[in-house]
Amino acid sequence: MSKIKLIDIAHGRSGDKGDAANVGIIAYNDDGYEIIKKHLTVENVKKHFEGICLGEVERFEMPNIRALNFLLHNTLGGGGTVSLKHDAQGKTLAAALLRMEIEI
Amino acid sequence: MKDKIRIASGSGFWGDLQSIPLQQVTKGQVDYLMMDFLAEVTMSIMQKQRKRNPAAGYAKDLIQIMKEILPHVAEKNIKVITNGGGANPMGCVEEIVKCAHKQGIKGLKIAVVSGDDILDSLDDLLKRGAGLDNMESGQKITDVKERLISANVYFGARPIVEALKKGAQIVITGRTTDTSLTYAPMIHEFNWSWDDWDKLAAGTIAGHILECGGQASGGNFLGDWRSVSDLAHIGFPIAEAYPNGEIVITKHENTGGMVSVDTVSEQLMYEIGDPTNYITPECVADFTSIKLEQLEKDRVRVYGIKGKPATDLFKVSMAYNDGYTAIGSLTYSWPDALEKAKKADEILRTRLSDLGLEFDEIRTEFLGVNACHGPLASEQNEINEVVLRIGVRSNHHHDIEAFSKEIAPLILTGPPSVTGFAGGRPKANEVIAYWPALMPKKLVHPKVEIITT
């Protein structure tokens, strides 16, 4: 078993959809895609965002660009101008997911 | 029929780089310039401006931009399509006509696309079965109807294509979808059929890539961001579209930034939900069908795209007043910066409580420590400085103002080595809450008028 950092094998982008954040994670190569597909499960992502994502996590696969898209519901403090968060649009949440370390 | 057309992105939001539209029409060949100005709550801000001044309510920046680009677009016959007309497309066009007259440009056809504003006809539409309950929360429209500031239908490419068919060189719209500004020219030039779902989906995806401007050409790039050259002079993306639905994303030579499979992939992921069902008024695009190929430096081929039939619903974007917020901040320095900021937060909360103020939420963040990544961020002991950021939300304006008065006193009556209050008391902001809904297409029709300079 060895530990890898997600940020070494993937990049991504995040944004807002109302009070949900969308977090897209893109692997740099096919091996990386296999790793994120296996380890970035709904459960693992929900656990990673504990205290940030207060709702459900939805996951969508995009093998054509080696990517996974996550919708994190109830995450942005109400979203838009309702939110008191500094990052009310979840723009830094892709980076937040890339903090994850994975044991392979 | 042309064998290809080049559509340039000139704006990704209201407030984007002002120099880009002129750059796009002068630094190389393009056939169309599209400019997106509208985000979710932009329409409500513009609607408020129009209420204060009936001549206002559109993207003011657009007038200065048009002043700069008009001589070039008139000379080179470049067509311009933008939703910067916002809540007052006619008012916007009147100003553009004045610009054209001052510059001696005659015979220019400008189209006004309106009919998206349904605020005044809501009662009638509801009677005719518009629905309009919140499509995300399921809440009933009656809960907020009296507090609505704006209500706009997202029209797609149809009225823009109609304007182009009528010979318009400039098309100014109200609330049309961001993506339609890019694919309307393809439908018009290549005579794509309204049920050619694959091609409409290809155009939609080109639109999604262009609609955020520089985000597709190296801006906000989380991959190898250091490899993006000369962001100071970033070139915005250009979609080179072919009649068979293939697209090449590129940018002008001698501009900064980067167009690569990685930069385009990131933009594809931006603000999407289920990638197999990206819904627009004209089709449903499947983002899992997209293939990307780097042809050469700064040229990415986008192909293989599949689409599905359009739904019979329009999306409607509404906004309503929902109380107030205020956000204050103070900066604490070494030593013990974070500990002091936490103490100040505690003191402030005690004082707010002593005053008997009511807030729906009080939120504290420590910028430099955990504002972005919350509990994922590890706290370090010896940080140099930290910003205490505290926000409140309430339906009572008085309570928000009382909060604002409690920030500055912390400087003389709280923990030491504190600064950063030069901006004065935090201002109360009106909360404009967003209400997305759907309604049957048959209930509303866009209006296209042509004005000739």
Coordinates of C-alpha atoms in Angstrom, one line a residue:
Chain A
M1 CA 0.0 0.0 0.0
S2 CA 1.2 3.5 -0.8
K3 CA -0.4 6.9 -0.4
I4 CA -0.9 9.3 -3.3
K5 CA -2.2 12.8 -3.3
L6 CA -5.2 13.3 -5.5
I7 CA -3.8 16.7 -6.6
D8 CA -0.8 14.8 -8.2
I9 CA -3.1 12.8 -10.5
A10 CA -6.0 15.1 -11.2
H11 CA -7.2 18.7 -11.7
G12 CA -10.7 20.1 -11.8
R13 CA -13.1 23.0 -11.5
S14 CA -16.0 23.8 -9.2
G15 CA -18.9 26.3 -9.2
D16 CA -22.4 26.8 -7.9
K17 CA -25.9 25.6 -8.8
G18 CA -28.1 27.3 -6.3
D19 CA -27.2 26.0 -2.9
A20 CA -25.5 23.0 -4.4
A21 CA -21.8 23.0 -5.5
N22 CA -20.7 21.2 -8.6
V23 CA -17.2 19.7 -8.3
G24 CA -15.6 18.3 -11.4
I25 CA -12.4 16.2 -11.1
I26 CA -10.4 15.3 -14.2
A27 CA -7.7 12.7 -14.2
Y28 CA -4.5 13.4 -16.1
N29 CA -4.3 9.9 -17.6
D30 CA -6.2 6.6 -17.9
D31 CA -4.5 5.1 -14.8
G32 CA -5.5 8.1 -12.8
Y33 CA -9.1 7.8 -14.0
E34 CA -9.3 4.2 -12.8
I35 CA -8.0 5.4 -9.4
I36 CA -10.5 8.2 -9.0
K37 CA -13.4 6.0 -10.3
K38 CA -12.6 3.5 -7.6
H39 CA -11.8 5.7 -4.7
L40 CA -14.0 8.8 -5.2
T41 CA -17.1 7.1 -4.2
V42 CA -20.2 9.0 -3.0
E43 CA -19.5 7.8 0.5
N44 CA -15.8 8.9 0.5
V45 CA -16.6 12.3 -1.0
K46 CA -19.4 12.8 1.5
K47 CA -17.1 12.0 4.3
H48 CA -14.3 14.2 3.0
F49 CA -16.7 17.2 2.9
E50 CA -18.1 16.5 6.4
G51 CA -19.1 19.8 7.9
I52 CA -19.1 21.5 4.5
C53 CA -21.6 19.4 2.5
L54 CA -24.7 19.1 4.6
G55 CA -26.9 17.4 2.0
E56 CA -26.6 14.5 -0.4
V57 CA -23.7 13.8 -2.8
E58 CA -24.5 12.8 -6.4
R59 CA -21.8 11.4 -8.7
F60 CA -21.7 11.3 -12.5
E61 CA -19.1 9.5 -14.6
M62 CA -17.6 11.2 -17.8
P63 CA -15.1 8.5 -19.1
N64 CA -14.8 10.5 -22.4
I65 CA -12.7 13.1 -20.6
R66 CA -11.6 10.9 -17.7
A67 CA -13.7 13.0 -15.3
L68 CA -16.2 12.6 -12.4
N69 CA -18.7 15.3 -11.6
F70 CA -20.1 15.6 -8.1
L71 CA -23.1 17.6 -7.0
L72 CA -22.8 18.5 -3.3
H73 CA -26.3 19.5 -2.1
N74 CA -26.9 22.0 0.7
T75 CA -23.3 23.2 0.7
L76 CA -23.2 26.9 0.0
G77 CA -25.0 28.4 2.9
G78 CA -28.1 29.1 0.8
G79 CA -26.1 30.1 -2.3
G80 CA -26.2 33.4 -4.2
T81 CA -26.6 36.6 -2.2
V82 CA -28.3 34.6 0.6
S83 CA -25.0 33.0 1.6
L84 CA -22.7 34.5 4.3
K85 CA -19.8 32.4 3.1
H86 CA -16.7 34.0 1.7
D87 CA -16.7 31.3 -1.0
A88 CA -20.5 31.5 -1.6
Q89 CA -20.1 30.0 -5.1
G90 CA -17.9 27.1 -4.1
K91 CA -15.2 28.1 -6.5
T92 CA -12.4 26.7 -4.2
L93 CA -14.1 23.3 -3.6
A94 CA -12.4 21.5 -6.4
A95 CA -9.1 22.3 -4.8
A96 CA -10.7 21.2 -1.4
L97 CA -11.4 17.8 -2.9
L98 CA -7.9 17.6 -4.4
R99 CA -6.5 17.7 -0.8
M100 CA -7.6 14.1 -0.4
E101 CA -5.0 11.4 0.0
I102 CA -5.7 8.0 -1.4
E103 CA -4.2 4.6 -0.3
I104 CA -3.6 2.3 -3.3
Chain B
M1 CA -23.0 28.3 -47.6
K2 CA -19.7 29.2 -45.7
D3 CA -17.4 26.2 -45.1
K4 CA -16.8 27.4 -41.6
I5 CA -17.5 30.3 -39.3
R6 CA -15.5 31.8 -36.4
I7 CA -17.4 32.9 -33.3
A8 CA -15.4 34.9 -30.7
S9 CA -16.2 35.2 -27.1
G10 CA -16.1 38.8 -25.9
S11 CA -17.4 38.6 -22.3
G12 CA -18.0 36.0 -19.7
F13 CA -20.0 38.1 -17.2
W14 CA -21.1 41.6 -16.4
G15 CA -17.8 43.2 -15.3
D16 CA -15.4 41.1 -17.5
L17 CA -12.2 42.6 -19.1
Q18 CA -13.3 45.6 -21.1
S19 CA -10.5 45.4 -23.6
I20 CA -11.4 41.9 -25.0
P21 CA -14.2 42.7 -27.5
L22 CA -12.0 45.2 -29.4
Q23 CA -9.2 42.6 -29.3
Q24 CA -11.4 39.9 -30.6
V25 CA -12.6 42.0 -33.7
T26 CA -9.1 43.4 -34.5
K27 CA -6.5 40.8 -33.8
G28 CA -7.6 38.3 -36.4
Q29 CA -10.5 37.1 -38.5
V30 CA -13.9 36.4 -36.9
D31 CA -17.4 36.3 -38.3
Y32 CA -19.3 36.7 -35.0
L33 CA -18.7 38.2 -31.6
M34 CA -20.8 36.8 -28.7
M35 CA -20.9 38.5 -25.3
D36 CA -22.6 37.1 -22.2
F37 CA -23.5 39.5 -19.4
L38 CA -26.1 37.6 -17.4
A39 CA -25.7 35.5 -14.3
E40 CA -28.5 34.1 -12.1
V41 CA -29.3 37.3 -10.2
T42 CA -28.1 39.8 -12.7
M43 CA -31.6 40.3 -14.2
S44 CA -33.0 41.4 -10.8
I45 CA -30.2 43.9 -10.3
M46 CA -30.9 45.4 -13.7
Q47 CA -34.7 45.3 -13.1
K48 CA -34.1 47.4 -9.9
Q49 CA -31.9 49.9 -11.9
R50 CA -34.7 50.2 -14.4
K51 CA -37.2 50.9 -11.7
R52 CA -35.1 53.9 -10.4
N53 CA -34.4 55.1 -14.0
P54 CA -36.7 53.9 -16.9
A55 CA -33.8 54.4 -19.3
A56 CA -31.4 52.1 -17.4
G57 CA -31.5 48.3 -16.7
Y58 CA -29.0 46.9 -19.2
A59 CA -25.2 46.3 -19.1
K60 CA -23.9 49.9 -19.2
D61 CA -20.4 48.6 -20.0
L62 CA -21.8 47.5 -23.3
I63 CA -22.2 51.0 -24.6
Q64 CA -18.6 51.8 -24.2
I65 CA -17.7 48.5 -25.8
M66 CA -20.0 49.2 -28.7
K67 CA -18.4 52.6 -29.2
E68 CA -15.0 51.0 -29.5
I69 CA -16.0 48.1 -31.8
L70 CA -18.7 49.6 -34.0
P71 CA -16.3 51.0 -36.7
H72 CA -14.6 47.7 -37.0
V73 CA -17.7 45.5 -37.0
A74 CA -19.3 47.8 -39.6
E75 CA -16.2 47.7 -41.8
K76 CA -15.6 44.0 -41.6
N77 CA -19.3 43.0 -41.5
I78 CA -18.8 41.1 -38.2
K79 CA -22.1 40.2 -36.5
V80 CA -22.5 40.9 -32.7
I81 CA -24.8 38.9 -30.5
T82 CA -25.3 39.7 -26.8
N83 CA -27.7 39.3 -23.9
G84 CA -26.4 42.6 -22.4
G85 CA -29.8 44.2 -23.1
G86 CA -30.8 42.6 -19.7
A87 CA -34.0 44.1 -18.3
N88 CA -34.1 46.9 -21.0
P89 CA -32.9 45.7 -24.4
M90 CA -34.8 48.5 -26.2
G91 CA -33.1 51.2 -24.0
C92 CA -29.8 49.6 -24.7
V93 CA -30.4 49.7 -28.5
E94 CA -31.4 53.3 -28.4
E95 CA -28.0 54.1 -26.9
I96 CA -26.2 52.0 -29.5
V97 CA -28.1 53.8 -32.2
K98 CA -26.9 57.2 -30.8
C99 CA -23.3 55.8 -30.9
A100 CA -23.7 54.7 -34.5
H101 CA -25.1 58.2 -35.5
K102 CA -22.2 60.0 -33.8
Q103 CA -19.8 57.8 -35.7
G104 CA -21.6 58.3 -39.0
I105 CA -22.5 54.7 -39.4
K106 CA -25.6 54.4 -41.5
G107 CA -27.8 51.5 -42.6
L108 CA -26.8 49.2 -39.7
K109 CA -29.6 46.8 -38.7
I110 CA -29.9 46.2 -35.0
A111 CA -32.3 43.7 -33.6
V112 CA -34.1 43.9 -30.2
V113 CA -35.1 40.5 -28.7
S114 CA -37.7 40.9 -25.9
G115 CA -40.7 39.2 -24.5
D116 CA -38.7 37.3 -21.8
D117 CA -39.9 39.6 -19.0
I118 CA -43.1 38.0 -17.6
L119 CA -43.2 39.8 -14.2
D120 CA -46.3 41.9 -15.2
S121 CA -48.2 39.0 -16.7
L122 CA -47.6 36.5 -14.0
D123 CA -51.2 36.3 -12.8
D124 CA -52.4 35.6 -16.3
L125 CA -49.7 33.0 -16.9
L126 CA -50.5 31.2 -13.7
K127 CA -54.2 31.0 -14.6
R128 CA -53.1 29.5 -17.9
G129 CA -51.1 26.8 -16.2
A130 CA -47.6 28.2 -16.0
G131 CA -46.8 26.4 -12.8
L132 CA -43.7 28.3 -11.7
D133 CA -43.2 26.4 -8.3
N134 CA -39.5 26.3 -7.3
M135 CA -38.0 23.5 -9.4
E136 CA -35.3 22.8 -6.8
S137 CA -37.1 23.0 -3.5
G138 CA -40.7 22.4 -4.6
Q139 CA -41.9 25.5 -2.8
K140 CA -45.1 27.1 -4.0
I141 CA -44.9 30.2 -6.1
T142 CA -47.6 31.8 -3.9
D143 CA -45.0 31.9 -1.0
V144 CA -42.9 34.6 -2.8
K145 CA -45.1 36.0 -5.5
E146 CA -45.7 39.3 -3.7
R147 CA -41.9 39.8 -3.1
L148 CA -40.8 39.1 -6.7
I149 CA -38.4 41.7 -8.2
S150 CA -37.9 40.0 -11.6
A151 CA -39.2 37.0 -13.6
N152 CA -37.6 36.2 -17.0
V153 CA -38.0 33.3 -19.4
Y154 CA -34.7 31.9 -20.8
F155 CA -35.2 32.1 -24.5
G156 CA -32.9 30.1 -26.7
A157 CA -31.6 30.6 -30.3
R158 CA -34.9 30.9 -32.1
P159 CA -35.4 34.6 -31.8
I160 CA -31.7 35.2 -32.5
V161 CA -31.8 33.2 -35.7
E162 CA -35.0 35.1 -36.7
A163 CA -33.1 38.4 -36.2
L164 CA -30.2 37.1 -38.2
K165 CA -32.5 36.0 -41.0
K166 CA -34.0 39.5 -41.0
G167 CA -30.5 40.8 -41.7
A168 CA -29.6 42.1 -38.3
Q169 CA -25.9 42.7 -37.8
I170 CA -26.2 43.4 -34.1
V171 CA -28.6 41.4 -31.9
I172 CA -29.4 42.7 -28.4
T173 CA -31.4 40.4 -26.2
G174 CA -32.9 40.2 -22.8
R175 CA -32.7 36.9 -21.0
T176 CA -31.5 34.5 -23.6
T177 CA -29.4 31.5 -22.6
D178 CA -25.6 32.0 -22.5
T179 CA -25.1 29.1 -24.9
S180 CA -27.6 30.3 -27.5
L181 CA -25.5 33.3 -28.3
T182 CA -22.9 31.0 -29.8
Y183 CA -25.0 28.3 -31.5
A184 CA -27.6 30.7 -33.1
P185 CA -25.1 31.7 -35.8
M186 CA -24.3 28.1 -36.6
I187 CA -28.0 27.3 -37.1
H188 CA -28.4 30.4 -39.3
E189 CA -25.3 30.0 -41.4
F190 CA -25.4 26.2 -41.9
N191 CA -29.2 25.9 -42.1
W192 CA -29.3 23.2 -39.4
S193 CA -32.7 21.8 -38.9
W194 CA -34.4 22.4 -35.5
D195 CA -34.6 18.6 -35.0
D196 CA -31.0 17.8 -35.9
W197 CA -30.3 17.1 -32.2
D198 CA -26.6 16.1 -32.6
K199 CA -25.7 19.3 -34.4
L200 CA -27.7 21.5 -32.0
A201 CA -26.0 19.7 -29.1
A202 CA -22.6 20.4 -30.7
G203 CA -23.4 24.1 -31.0
T204 CA -24.6 24.1 -27.4
I205 CA -21.4 22.6 -26.1
A206 CA -19.4 25.2 -28.1
G207 CA -21.6 27.7 -26.4
H208 CA -20.8 26.2 -23.0
I209 CA -17.1 26.5 -23.7
L210 CA -17.3 30.1 -24.8
E211 CA -19.8 31.5 -22.3
C212 CA -17.3 32.0 -19.5
G213 CA -14.8 33.8 -21.6
G214 CA -11.2 33.3 -20.5
Q215 CA -12.1 30.3 -18.3
A216 CA -11.7 28.2 -21.4
S217 CA -8.4 29.7 -22.5
G218 CA -6.2 29.4 -19.4
G219 CA -8.0 31.6 -16.8
N220 CA -8.9 30.0 -13.5
F221 CA -7.0 26.9 -14.6
L222 CA -6.4 24.4 -11.8
G223 CA -4.2 22.1 -13.8
D224 CA -0.6 23.1 -14.4
W225 CA -1.4 26.8 -14.0
R226 CA 2.2 27.9 -14.1
S227 CA 2.4 26.7 -17.7
V228 CA -0.2 29.2 -18.9
S229 CA 1.8 32.1 -20.5
D230 CA 1.1 35.8 -20.3
L231 CA -2.3 35.8 -18.6
A232 CA -2.0 39.6 -18.5
H233 CA -2.8 39.6 -22.2
I234 CA -5.1 36.6 -22.3
G235 CA -6.8 35.8 -25.6
F236 CA -10.5 34.8 -25.2
P237 CA -11.7 31.6 -26.8
I238 CA -12.9 31.4 -30.4
A239 CA -15.1 28.6 -31.7
E240 CA -14.5 27.6 -35.3
A241 CA -17.6 25.8 -36.4
Y242 CA -18.1 23.5 -39.4
P243 CA -21.4 22.6 -41.1
N244 CA -21.1 18.9 -40.0
G245 CA -21.1 20.0 -36.3
E246 CA -17.4 19.8 -35.6
I247 CA -15.9 22.6 -33.6
V248 CA -12.4 23.7 -33.1
I249 CA -11.7 25.9 -30.0
T250 CA -8.8 28.3 -30.5
K251 CA -7.8 31.9 -29.9
H252 CA -6.0 34.7 -31.8
E253 CA -2.3 34.4 -32.3
N254 CA -0.1 36.8 -30.3
T255 CA -2.3 36.7 -27.3
G256 CA -1.7 35.1 -23.9
G257 CA -3.4 32.2 -22.2
M258 CA -3.6 28.7 -23.5
V259 CA -6.2 26.5 -25.3
S260 CA -5.5 22.8 -24.5
V261 CA -7.5 19.6 -23.8
D262 CA -7.0 20.3 -20.1
T263 CA -8.2 23.9 -20.2
V264 CA -11.3 23.0 -22.3
S265 CA -12.0 20.0 -20.1
E266 CA -12.1 22.1 -17.0
Q267 CA -14.6 24.5 -18.6
L268 CA -16.8 21.6 -19.7
M269 CA -17.1 20.6 -16.0
Y270 CA -18.1 24.1 -14.9
E271 CA -21.5 24.4 -13.3
I272 CA -22.9 21.2 -14.8
G273 CA -25.2 18.7 -13.2
D274 CA -26.1 15.4 -14.9
P275 CA -23.7 15.4 -17.9
T276 CA -25.9 13.2 -20.0
N277 CA -28.8 15.7 -19.7
Y278 CA -27.6 19.3 -20.3
I279 CA -30.9 20.9 -21.0
T280 CA -31.3 24.0 -23.3
P281 CA -34.4 25.4 -25.0
E282 CA -33.5 23.7 -28.3
C283 CA -32.0 20.3 -27.3
V284 CA -30.6 18.2 -24.6
A285 CA -26.9 17.7 -25.0
D286 CA -24.9 14.7 -23.8
F287 CA -21.6 15.8 -22.4
T288 CA -20.4 12.2 -22.1
S289 CA -20.3 12.0 -25.9
I290 CA -17.8 14.8 -26.3
K291 CA -14.4 13.9 -27.7
L292 CA -11.4 16.3 -27.5
E293 CA -8.2 16.3 -29.5
Q294 CA -5.3 18.7 -29.5
L295 CA -4.7 19.4 -33.2
E296 CA -1.8 21.8 -32.6
K297 CA -0.8 24.5 -30.1
D298 CA -3.9 26.4 -29.0
R299 CA -6.3 24.4 -31.2
V300 CA -8.6 21.8 -29.7
R301 CA -11.0 19.7 -31.8
V302 CA -14.4 19.0 -30.2
Y303 CA -16.4 16.3 -32.0
G304 CA -18.5 13.2 -31.7
I305 CA -21.3 15.0 -29.9
K306 CA -24.7 13.5 -29.4
G307 CA -28.0 15.3 -28.6
K308 CA -31.6 14.4 -27.7
P309 CA -34.9 16.1 -28.4
A310 CA -35.7 19.4 -26.6
T311 CA -38.3 19.4 -23.8
D312 CA -41.5 21.4 -24.1
L313 CA -40.6 23.6 -21.2
F314 CA -38.7 26.9 -20.8
K315 CA -36.6 27.6 -17.7
V316 CA -37.7 30.7 -15.9
S317 CA -35.4 32.7 -13.6
M318 CA -37.0 34.7 -10.9
A319 CA -35.7 36.7 -7.9
Y320 CA -37.3 38.0 -4.8
N321 CA -36.4 40.1 -1.7
D322 CA -35.4 38.0 1.3
G323 CA -34.0 40.2 4.1
Y324 CA -30.6 41.7 4.6
T325 CA -27.0 40.7 5.3
A326 CA -23.9 42.6 6.5
I327 CA -20.3 41.4 6.6
G328 CA -17.6 42.9 8.7
S329 CA -13.9 42.1 9.0
L330 CA -10.9 42.9 11.1
T331 CA -7.2 41.9 10.7
Y332 CA -5.2 40.5 13.6
S333 CA -1.4 40.1 13.4
W334 CA 1.3 38.0 15.0
P335 CA 1.7 37.0 17.8
D336 CA -1.2 34.7 18.5
A337 CA -3.1 36.1 15.5
L338 CA -5.7 33.3 15.3
E339 CA -6.3 33.1 19.1
K340 CA -6.9 36.8 19.2
A341 CA -9.3 36.7 16.3
K342 CA -11.2 33.9 18.0
K343 CA -11.4 35.9 21.2
A344 CA -12.7 39.0 19.3
D345 CA -15.4 36.8 17.7
E346 CA -16.5 35.6 21.1
I347 CA -16.6 39.1 22.5
L348 CA -18.6 40.4 19.5
R349 CA -21.1 37.5 19.8
T350 CA -21.6 38.2 23.5
R351 CA -22.3 41.9 22.8
L352 CA -24.8 41.1 19.9
S353 CA -26.6 38.8 22.3
D354 CA -26.6 41.4 25.1
L355 CA -28.3 43.8 22.6
G356 CA -31.0 41.3 22.0
L357 CA -30.5 41.3 18.3
E358 CA -32.2 38.7 16.1
F359 CA -30.3 37.0 13.3
D360 CA -31.2 34.0 11.1
E361 CA -27.5 33.2 10.9
I362 CA -24.2 34.5 12.3
R363 CA -21.2 33.1 10.5
T364 CA -17.6 33.5 11.4
E365 CA -14.7 32.6 9.1
F366 CA -11.0 33.2 9.6
L367 CA -9.5 34.3 6.3
G368 CA -6.0 32.9 6.0
V369 CA -7.0 29.8 7.9
N370 CA -10.3 28.1 7.0
A371 CA -12.6 30.4 5.0
C372 CA -12.3 28.4 1.8
H373 CA -11.8 24.8 3.0
G374 CA -13.5 24.8 6.4
P375 CA -12.7 21.8 8.6
L376 CA -10.4 20.4 5.8
A377 CA -7.9 23.2 6.6
S378 CA -5.5 22.4 9.3
E379 CA -4.9 25.2 11.9
Q380 CA -1.3 26.4 12.2
N381 CA 0.0 27.9 15.4
E382 CA 2.3 30.6 14.2
I383 CA 0.5 32.3 11.3
N384 CA 1.5 35.9 10.6
E385 CA -1.9 37.4 10.3
V386 CA -5.5 36.4 10.0
V387 CA -8.7 38.2 9.0
L388 CA -11.8 37.7 11.2
R389 CA -14.8 37.8 8.9
I390 CA -18.2 37.8 10.5
G391 CA -21.5 37.9 8.6
V392 CA -25.1 38.1 9.8
R393 CA -28.4 37.7 8.0
S394 CA -31.8 39.0 9.2
N395 CA -35.2 40.2 8.0
H396 CA -34.8 43.2 10.3
H397 CA -32.8 46.1 8.8
H398 CA -32.4 47.6 12.3
D399 CA -30.6 44.5 13.6
I400 CA -28.2 44.5 10.7
E401 CA -27.4 48.2 11.4
A402 CA -26.9 47.5 15.1
F403 CA -24.4 44.8 14.1
S404 CA -22.5 47.1 11.9
K405 CA -21.9 49.5 14.8
E406 CA -20.4 46.8 16.9
I407 CA -17.3 46.0 14.6
A408 CA -15.1 49.1 15.0
P409 CA -15.4 49.3 18.8
L410 CA -13.5 45.9 18.9
I411 CA -10.4 47.8 17.9
L412 CA -10.2 49.7 21.2
T413 CA -12.1 47.3 23.3
G414 CA -10.9 43.8 22.2
P415 CA -7.7 41.8 21.7
P416 CA -4.6 43.7 20.6
S417 CA -2.6 44.2 17.3
V418 CA -5.7 44.7 15.2
T419 CA -6.2 46.8 12.1
G420 CA -8.1 46.8 8.8
F421 CA -11.1 49.0 9.4
A422 CA -10.4 51.7 6.9
G423 CA -13.6 50.8 4.9
G424 CA -15.9 52.1 7.6
R425 CA -19.0 50.3 9.0
P426 CA -20.2 47.3 7.0
K427 CA -23.2 48.2 4.8
A428 CA -26.5 46.3 4.9
N429 CA -27.0 44.4 1.6
E430 CA -30.4 43.4 0.3
V431 CA -30.7 39.7 -0.1
I432 CA -32.0 38.7 -3.5
A433 CA -33.0 35.1 -3.5
Y434 CA -33.1 33.1 -6.6
W435 CA -36.2 31.1 -7.7
P436 CA -35.7 28.8 -10.7
A437 CA -38.8 27.3 -12.3
L438 CA -40.2 25.8 -15.5
M439 CA -43.2 26.7 -17.7
P440 CA -44.7 25.4 -20.9
K441 CA -43.1 26.9 -24.0
K442 CA -46.4 27.5 -25.7
L443 CA -47.4 30.2 -23.1
V444 CA -44.8 32.7 -24.1
H445 CA -43.3 34.0 -27.3
P446 CA -40.3 36.1 -28.0
K447 CA -40.5 39.4 -29.9
V448 CA -38.0 40.5 -32.6
E449 CA -37.8 44.1 -33.8
I450 CA -35.3 45.5 -36.3
I451 CA -34.1 49.1 -36.0
T452 CA -32.0 50.6 -38.8
T453 CA -29.4 53.4 -38.0

